[in-house]
Amino acid sequence: MGVSVFVVDGGRRLSGEVKVQGSKNSALPILAATLLCRGESVLHNCPRLSDVEASLAILRYIGCTARREGDTVIVDTGSVTRFEIPPELMHRMRSSIIFLGAMIARFDRVRMTFPGGCELGPRPIDLHLSALREMGVEIGEEHGELDCRVRDMLHGANISLPVPSVGATENIMIAAALATGTTVISNAAREPEIVDLADYLNACGAEIHGAGESTVVIDGVESLSPAVHTMIPDRIVAATLMSAAAATGSDILMRGIIPSHLRSVFPVFRNSGCEITVKREGVRITAPYRLQSPKLIRTMPYPGFPTDAQAPVMSMAAVADGMTVFVENIFTSRYSHVSELCRFGADIRVEGKVAVVDGVKRLLSANVRAQDLRGAAALVVAALCAVGKSEISGIEYLERGYEDFELALSSLGADVKKI
Ligand code: EPZ
C-alpha cells in the first residue's frame, strides 16, 4: 500500500448509477467472529478494503486460511495455532481490538498490544476490558501489552454500558456467544452492524436476542458451526455518495442501499433541498441547483445522525446557502478535515465540539492532505465540487473504508485519477 494521491478535476455534475459496497463495519467484527467456529465460513458482499486485508492478515497469522473469490471471502478457522496478535498487525488497524472477545472465547487466552491511538483522538477500550473482566477474564495490562486469560470459566454477566459503545457491544456479544450462561447487555449500541453481526452468529447457532435494541440477551451455547452470510451495504459510503451528489448538483441512483439504515441521514439532504426517492432498484438523489444549509447537525449513537457521515456532509454544507452548525458528540477530535476544507475556500470555524460552517458560493481547487478515513472522504467531496484540478494526498486513509472509490466516482462521470 503505497502513498496514494487523487487528482480530481472538479466542478462537473455526476450522473448515472452506482452499487454501494458491503459494510466495512460489519465485515470487521464478523471476520473476527469466524474464530468462534471450526470450519469454513463464507462471507458475501465483503468489501475490498485495507482494513479487511488487515483482518485477514490477523486471521492468517493465528493459523486460519482466508481467500477471496470476487466479493466473497472464505475463512477456514479449523487449524488455528496462535493466541496472540503481533504489534505490527495491531497497529495496522485500530479496530483489531474486535479480535479480543473472539480469541478469548476460542482460546481462553489472548495476548495483544493496546490498539494504536488514531486520528480521532484517544480510542479507550476500558469498556471492553471491564466487561470481559465481569465475564471471568483476567486481564493484565503493562507496557501497552494486554495479557488475558480465562480464570476458571468464561461466564455470562449483566453488563451495563455507560455509553452505547459499538466495539464494546460487539466484543461482549462475541465472547458471550460461547460463555457459560446468559449475558445481558444494557445500553447496547443499536447500529445495523450490530444486528448484522448477531445475524451471522445466530446463523452459526448462537442464541442472541434483541440485537439492534438497547438491551441484548445472549444465551451461551456449547459450540458454533460456520455459516454463509451476506454483509449489509455500507450506509456511510452511501451517505458519502449522497454528499458528493448534493455538492455537485447531481442526479444519481445508488443500488443496494437499505433505506431504513439512513433514516437520520435522508432528512439532512431533504432539508438541503435534495429530492430523495426510494425505488425498487435503489435510492435516487436529485440535488437542487443551489443547496440550502441543513442548519444544525448533531452526531449521536444510532439511530441518530452518524458521526462517520459528519465529515463528508460538512463538505456539502460548505457550499450550501446559509449557516450550518455541527456538534460532534461522539469523538473528541473529529475535525481534522476542517483546516483542509478551508484551503478549498470553505468558511468554517471550530470551537471545541462545535463547528460553524458559513456556506460559500463555490469552492476553489486546492492541494490538500487527508489525515483520517472520513476526513479523506470529505476532501474528495470538496474536490469534486471545486472548479479546477485538486490534488489529495493521504488517500491510503480513504482506502481503509472505500472500495475503489475513484472507479465508483468515475463511473458517475467524475474526473478522478489515482496516482
Ligand atoms: C465504531 O468505532 C466504528 N468502527 C467507528 O467507525 C464509528 O465512528 C464508531 O463505532 C461510532 O459509531 C467500527 O465499527 C470498526 P465506540 P468504536 O466504541 O467501536 C468511547 C469509521 O469511520 N469509548 O462506539 O471504536 C469512545 O472514545 C470508524 O468507519 C470509551 O470511552 O466506537 C467514543 O467517544 C471510525 N471506552 C465513544 O465511546 C471504550 O471502551 C464511541 O465509541 C470504548 C469507547
Coordinates of N, CA, C and O in Angstrom, one line a residue, residues 34 37-42 65 67 74-78 200 225-228:
T34 N -15.6 -15.2 13.1 CA -15.4 -16.6 12.4 C -14.6 -17.5 13.3 O -14.7 -18.7 13.3
C37 N -16.0 -20.4 15.3 CA -16.5 -21.7 14.7 C -15.2 -22.4 14.3 O -14.2 -21.8 14.0
R38 N -15.4 -23.7 14.1 CA -14.3 -24.5 13.5 C -14.8 -24.9 12.1 O -15.8 -25.5 12.0
G39 N -14.1 -24.5 11.1 CA -14.5 -24.8 9.7 C -14.6 -23.6 8.8 O -14.1 -22.5 9.2
E40 N -15.3 -23.7 7.7 CA -15.2 -22.7 6.7 C -16.5 -21.8 6.7 O -17.6 -22.3 6.4
S41 N -16.3 -20.5 7.0 CA -17.4 -19.6 6.8 C -17.3 -18.9 5.5 O -16.2 -18.6 5.0
V42 N -18.4 -18.6 4.8 CA -18.4 -18.0 3.5 C -19.1 -16.6 3.7 O -20.3 -16.5 4.1
T65 N -7.0 -20.2 7.3 CA -6.7 -19.8 5.8 C -7.9 -18.9 5.4 O -9.0 -19.0 6.0
R67 N -9.4 -16.7 1.9 CA -9.2 -16.4 0.5 C -10.4 -15.6 0.0 O -11.4 -15.7 0.5
I74 N -13.7 -16.4 2.0 CA -13.9 -17.7 2.6 C -12.8 -17.8 3.7 O -11.6 -17.7 3.4
V75 N -13.3 -18.0 4.9 CA -12.3 -18.2 6.1 C -12.4 -19.6 6.7 O -13.5 -20.0 7.0
D76 N -11.3 -20.3 6.8 CA -11.4 -21.6 7.4 C -10.6 -21.5 8.7 O -9.4 -21.2 8.7
T77 N -11.3 -21.6 9.8 CA -10.6 -21.4 11.2 C -10.3 -22.8 11.8 O -10.1 -22.8 13.0
G78 N -10.3 -23.8 11.0 CA -10.1 -25.2 11.6 C -8.8 -25.4 12.3 O -8.8 -26.1 13.3
Y200 N -25.2 -13.1 11.8 CA -24.2 -14.1 11.4 C -24.0 -15.1 12.5 O -24.0 -16.3 12.3
S225 N -21.2 -23.6 14.6 CA -20.6 -24.1 13.4 C -20.7 -23.0 12.3 O -21.6 -22.2 12.3
P226 N -19.7 -23.1 11.4 CA -19.6 -22.0 10.4 C -20.9 -21.8 9.5 O -21.7 -22.7 9.4
A227 N -21.0 -20.6 9.0 CA -22.2 -20.3 8.2 C -21.9 -19.5 7.0 O -20.7 -19.0 6.8
V228 N -22.9 -19.3 6.1 CA -22.8 -18.5 4.9 C -23.5 -17.2 5.3 O -24.6 -17.3 5.8

